[in-house]
């Protein structure tokens, strides 16, 4: 299984489909709340990963060159 095939990556799609199919307004509101939580969590993970990449890149750029003998 590839990382992109992980079921977690499809949870938001499943929630969207459930929202489209849900006639009960109370259940619909709960599904929308769950979708919002899922999207916020994914955004947080993406930002954390992006920040780590920027930090590593900046550290590599600021690393002094080894001196030649």
Tab-separated table of N, CA, C and O in Angstrom:
chain	number	residue	atom	x	y	z
A	1	UNK	N	0.846	-1.182	0.000
A	1	UNK	CA	0.000	0.000	0.000
A	1	UNK	C	0.889	1.242	0.000
A	1	UNK	O	1.780	1.362	0.808
A	2	UNK	N	0.647	2.165	-0.895
A	2	UNK	CA	1.390	3.408	-0.953
A	2	UNK	C	0.826	4.385	0.077
A	2	UNK	O	-0.316	4.251	0.515
A	3	UNK	N	1.634	5.378	0.434
A	3	UNK	CA	1.200	6.367	1.424
A	3	UNK	C	-0.085	7.054	0.970
A	3	UNK	O	-1.005	7.242	1.739
A	4	UNK	N	-0.166	7.400	-0.313
A	4	UNK	CA	-1.350	8.102	-0.825
A	4	UNK	C	-2.600	7.224	-0.833
A	4	UNK	O	-3.700	7.729	-0.928
A	5	UNK	N	-2.422	5.899	-0.746
A	5	UNK	CA	-3.561	4.991	-0.746
A	5	UNK	C	-4.095	4.730	0.656
A	5	UNK	O	-5.057	4.009	0.820
A	6	UNK	N	-3.457	5.318	1.662
A	6	UNK	CA	-3.864	5.098	3.037
A	6	UNK	C	-5.299	5.578	3.231
A	6	UNK	O	-5.677	6.646	2.736
A	7	UNK	N	-6.120	4.806	3.938
A	7	UNK	CA	-7.524	5.192	4.131
A	7	UNK	C	-7.699	6.584	4.733
A	7	UNK	O	-8.672	7.261	4.450
A	8	UNK	N	-6.740	7.035	5.544
A	8	UNK	CA	-6.832	8.365	6.143
A	8	UNK	C	-6.913	9.444	5.068
A	8	UNK	O	-7.564	10.461	5.241
A	9	UNK	N	-6.264	9.217	3.941
A	9	UNK	CA	-6.274	10.202	2.866
A	9	UNK	C	-7.626	10.313	2.183
A	9	UNK	O	-7.869	11.267	1.450
A	10	UNK	N	-8.510	9.359	2.419
A	10	UNK	CA	-9.819	9.376	1.773
A	10	UNK	C	-10.953	9.716	2.737
A	10	UNK	O	-12.085	9.816	2.335
A	11	UNK	N	-10.644	9.912	4.011
A	11	UNK	CA	-11.696	10.183	4.998
A	11	UNK	C	-12.497	11.426	4.616
A	11	UNK	O	-13.725	11.425	4.712
A	12	UNK	N	-11.838	12.471	4.160
A	12	UNK	CA	-12.569	13.688	3.819
A	12	UNK	C	-13.509	13.454	2.643
A	12	UNK	O	-14.605	14.019	2.603
A	13	UNK	N	-13.085	12.598	1.709
A	13	UNK	CA	-13.951	12.294	0.562
A	13	UNK	C	-15.186	11.513	1.007
A	13	UNK	O	-16.296	11.761	0.542
A	14	UNK	N	-14.968	10.585	1.929
A	14	UNK	CA	-16.085	9.804	2.459
A	14	UNK	C	-17.064	10.705	3.210
A	14	UNK	O	-18.281	10.546	3.092
A	15	UNK	N	-16.530	11.643	3.972
A	15	UNK	CA	-17.393	12.580	4.695
A	15	UNK	C	-18.178	13.457	3.727
A	15	UNK	O	-19.370	13.717	3.943
A	16	UNK	N	-17.540	13.905	2.663
A	16	UNK	CA	-18.248	14.708	1.650
A	16	UNK	C	-19.401	13.923	1.040
A	16	UNK	O	-20.500	14.461	0.864
A	17	UNK	N	-19.145	12.672	0.728
A	17	UNK	CA	-20.201	11.845	0.147
A	17	UNK	C	-21.339	11.642	1.142
A	17	UNK	O	-22.515	11.714	0.782
A	18	UNK	N	-20.991	11.403	2.398
A	18	UNK	CA	-22.012	11.220	3.424
A	18	UNK	C	-22.848	12.489	3.583
A	18	UNK	O	-24.065	12.421	3.772
A	19	UNK	N	-22.191	13.651	3.483
A	19	UNK	CA	-22.910	14.926	3.571
A	19	UNK	C	-23.913	15.058	2.424
A	19	UNK	O	-25.058	15.477	2.620
A	20	UNK	N	-23.497	14.676	1.242
A	20	UNK	CA	-24.403	14.756	0.089
A	20	UNK	C	-25.614	13.832	0.238
A	20	UNK	O	-26.703	14.155	-0.235
A	21	UNK	N	-25.399	12.704	0.902
A	21	UNK	CA	-26.452	11.689	1.010
A	21	UNK	C	-27.326	11.828	2.256
A	21	UNK	O	-28.337	11.134	2.367
A	22	UNK	N	-26.960	12.692	3.191
A	22	UNK	CA	-27.655	12.752	4.485
A	22	UNK	C	-28.860	13.687	4.454
A	22	UNK	O	-28.720	14.892	4.270
A	23	UNK	N	-30.074	13.142	4.653
A	23	UNK	CA	-31.268	13.983	4.662
A	23	UNK	C	-31.561	14.619	6.037
A	23	UNK	O	-32.220	15.652	6.109
A	24	UNK	N	-31.073	14.011	7.093
A	24	UNK	CA	-31.353	14.488	8.452
A	24	UNK	C	-30.474	15.700	8.776
A	24	UNK	O	-29.243	15.589	8.783
A	25	UNK	N	-31.060	16.864	9.054
A	25	UNK	CA	-30.272	18.071	9.298
A	25	UNK	C	-29.351	17.975	10.525
A	25	UNK	O	-28.268	18.544	10.532
A	26	UNK	N	-29.765	17.249	11.539
A	26	UNK	CA	-28.937	17.108	12.743
A	26	UNK	C	-27.701	16.270	12.419
A	26	UNK	O	-26.570	16.632	12.766
A	27	UNK	N	-27.904	15.154	11.726
A	27	UNK	CA	-26.783	14.308	11.328
A	27	UNK	C	-25.898	15.034	10.311
A	27	UNK	O	-24.677	14.893	10.330
A	28	UNK	N	-26.521	15.813	9.452
A	28	UNK	CA	-25.776	16.580	8.449
A	28	UNK	C	-24.819	17.570	9.128
A	28	UNK	O	-23.648	17.677	8.758
A	29	UNK	N	-25.318	18.263	10.136
A	29	UNK	CA	-24.488	19.212	10.866
A	29	UNK	C	-23.304	18.503	11.521
A	29	UNK	O	-22.174	19.008	11.494
A	30	UNK	N	-23.529	17.322	12.088
A	30	UNK	CA	-22.441	16.555	12.703
A	30	UNK	C	-21.415	16.130	11.655
A	30	UNK	O	-20.209	16.193	11.896
A	31	UNK	N	-21.866	15.716	10.493
A	31	UNK	CA	-20.949	15.326	9.422
A	31	UNK	C	-20.111	16.522	8.950
A	31	UNK	O	-18.912	16.385	8.703
A	32	UNK	N	-20.722	17.676	8.852
A	32	UNK	CA	-19.997	18.888	8.447
A	32	UNK	C	-18.951	19.235	9.505
A	32	UNK	O	-17.819	19.610	9.176
A	33	UNK	N	-19.316	19.095	10.776
A	33	UNK	CA	-18.361	19.350	11.860
A	33	UNK	C	-17.169	18.401	11.765
A	33	UNK	O	-16.011	18.804	11.885
A	34	UNK	N	-17.445	17.106	11.508
A	34	UNK	CA	-16.373	16.117	11.367
A	34	UNK	C	-15.480	16.436	10.163
A	34	UNK	O	-14.257	16.304	10.241
A	35	UNK	N	-16.096	16.847	9.066
A	35	UNK	CA	-15.325	17.213	7.879
A	35	UNK	C	-14.417	18.404	8.187
A	35	UNK	O	-13.244	18.411	7.820
A	36	UNK	N	-14.938	19.385	8.869
A	36	UNK	CA	-14.147	20.553	9.232
A	36	UNK	C	-12.956	20.146	10.106
A	36	UNK	O	-11.829	20.603	9.881
A	37	UNK	N	-13.179	19.281	11.081
A	37	UNK	CA	-12.087	18.798	11.936
A	37	UNK	C	-11.031	18.068	11.103
A	37	UNK	O	-9.830	18.260	11.311
A	38	UNK	N	-11.489	17.242	10.193
A	38	UNK	CA	-10.564	16.477	9.338
A	38	UNK	C	-9.712	17.409	8.489
A	38	UNK	O	-8.494	17.244	8.390
A	39	UNK	N	-10.340	18.395	7.878
A	39	UNK	CA	-9.597	19.327	7.023
A	39	UNK	C	-8.634	20.191	7.833
A	39	UNK	O	-7.517	20.464	7.390
A	40	UNK	N	-9.042	20.595	9.023
A	40	UNK	CA	-8.143	21.376	9.882
A	40	UNK	C	-6.936	20.539	10.307
A	40	UNK	O	-5.814	21.043	10.339
A	41	UNK	N	-7.150	19.264	10.626
A	41	UNK	CA	-6.051	18.381	11.018
A	41	UNK	C	-5.084	18.185	9.852
A	41	UNK	O	-3.862	18.212	10.033
A	42	UNK	N	-5.623	18.002	8.655
A	42	UNK	CA	-4.771	17.833	7.470
A	42	UNK	C	-3.974	19.110	7.199
A	42	UNK	O	-2.795	19.058	6.852
A	43	UNK	N	-4.599	20.254	7.373
A	43	UNK	CA	-3.904	21.529	7.162
A	43	UNK	C	-2.770	21.683	8.179
A	43	UNK	O	-1.661	22.107	7.834
A	44	UNK	N	-3.037	21.328	9.431
A	44	UNK	CA	-2.014	21.421	10.472
A	44	UNK	C	-0.833	20.508	10.149
A	44	UNK	O	0.323	20.909	10.258
A	45	UNK	N	-1.116	19.267	9.736
A	45	UNK	CA	-0.052	18.325	9.365
A	45	UNK	C	0.770	18.860	8.194
A	45	UNK	O	1.999	18.781	8.198
A	46	UNK	N	0.090	19.416	7.210
A	46	UNK	CA	0.775	19.959	6.036
A	46	UNK	C	1.681	21.121	6.439
A	46	UNK	O	2.827	21.193	6.006
A	47	UNK	N	1.170	22.012	7.290
A	47	UNK	CA	1.970	23.150	7.732
A	47	UNK	C	3.174	22.707	8.553
A	47	UNK	O	4.264	23.260	8.401
A	48	UNK	N	2.992	21.710	9.411
A	48	UNK	CA	4.106	21.210	10.217
A	48	UNK	C	5.172	20.587	9.326
A	48	UNK	O	6.367	20.808	9.528
A	49	UNK	N	4.759	19.815	8.339
A	49	UNK	CA	5.704	19.195	7.409
A	49	UNK	C	6.436	20.267	6.616
A	49	UNK	O	7.650	20.205	6.446
A	50	UNK	N	5.703	21.252	6.142
A	50	UNK	CA	6.295	22.339	5.367
A	50	UNK	C	7.311	23.103	6.220
A	50	UNK	O	8.397	23.427	5.764
A	51	UNK	N	6.969	23.364	7.483
A	51	UNK	CA	7.884	24.079	8.372
A	51	UNK	C	9.159	23.282	8.614
A	51	UNK	O	10.243	23.843	8.676
A	52	UNK	N	9.046	21.970	8.749
A	52	UNK	CA	10.225	21.126	8.934
A	52	UNK	C	11.116	21.197	7.706
A	52	UNK	O	12.337	21.290	7.822
A	53	UNK	N	10.522	21.162	6.531
A	53	UNK	CA	11.299	21.233	5.290
A	53	UNK	C	12.028	22.573	5.195
A	53	UNK	O	13.199	22.622	4.828
A	54	UNK	N	11.339	23.671	5.526
A	54	UNK	CA	11.968	24.988	5.477
A	54	UNK	C	13.114	25.069	6.476
A	54	UNK	O	14.164	25.622	6.182
A	55	UNK	N	12.916	24.516	7.656
A	55	UNK	CA	13.953	24.552	8.684
A	55	UNK	C	15.179	23.774	8.230
A	55	UNK	O	16.313	24.243	8.368
A	56	UNK	N	14.963	22.584	7.682
A	56	UNK	CA	16.084	21.778	7.212
A	56	UNK	C	16.814	22.465	6.059
A	56	UNK	O	18.040	22.469	5.998
A	57	UNK	N	16.070	23.067	5.152
A	57	UNK	CA	16.674	23.766	4.017
A	57	UNK	C	17.481	24.964	4.503
A	57	UNK	O	18.607	25.179	4.070
A	58	UNK	N	16.921	25.724	5.415
A	58	UNK	CA	17.624	26.899	5.934
A	58	UNK	C	18.886	26.474	6.681
A	58	UNK	O	19.937	27.106	6.544
A	59	UNK	N	18.799	25.400	7.459
A	59	UNK	CA	19.968	24.920	8.196
A	59	UNK	C	21.054	24.469	7.228
A	59	UNK	O	22.240	24.747	7.434
A	60	UNK	N	20.671	23.805	6.167
A	60	UNK	CA	21.652	23.333	5.178
A	60	UNK	C	22.301	24.515	4.458
A	60	UNK	O	23.493	24.489	4.164
A	61	UNK	N	21.547	25.555	4.187
A	61	UNK	CA	22.089	26.726	3.497
A	61	UNK	C	23.032	27.526	4.388
A	61	UNK	O	23.956	28.158	3.914
A	62	UNK	N	22.801	27.490	5.691
A	62	UNK	CA	23.623	28.251	6.633
A	62	UNK	C	24.808	27.454	7.164
A	62	UNK	O	25.609	27.990	7.916
A	63	UNK	N	24.921	26.216	6.774
A	63	UNK	CA	26.020	25.377	7.254
A	63	UNK	C	27.315	25.838	6.600
A	63	UNK	O	27.388	25.980	5.377
A	64	UNK	N	28.358	26.060	7.390
A	64	UNK	CA	29.607	26.530	6.818
A	64	UNK	C	30.264	25.452	5.949
A	64	UNK	O	30.158	24.266	6.225
A	65	UNK	N	30.927	25.920	4.913
A	65	UNK	CA	31.649	25.002	4.023
A	65	UNK	C	32.876	24.453	4.733
A	65	UNK	O	33.545	25.191	5.472
A	66	UNK	N	33.220	23.174	4.527
A	66	UNK	CA	34.437	22.655	5.137
A	66	UNK	C	35.658	23.333	4.528
A	66	UNK	O	35.681	23.671	3.345
A	67	UNK	N	36.646	23.585	5.384
A	67	UNK	CA	37.866	24.253	4.915
A	67	UNK	C	38.731	23.289	4.132
A	67	UNK	O	38.817	22.113	4.461
A	68	UNK	N	39.358	23.802	3.077
A	68	UNK	CA	40.256	22.988	2.275
A	68	UNK	C	41.610	22.908	2.976
A	68	UNK	O	42.073	23.891	3.549
A	69	UNK	N	42.296	21.729	2.927
A	69	UNK	CA	43.610	21.605	3.576
A	69	UNK	C	44.704	22.362	2.869
A	69	UNK	O	44.736	22.841	1.867
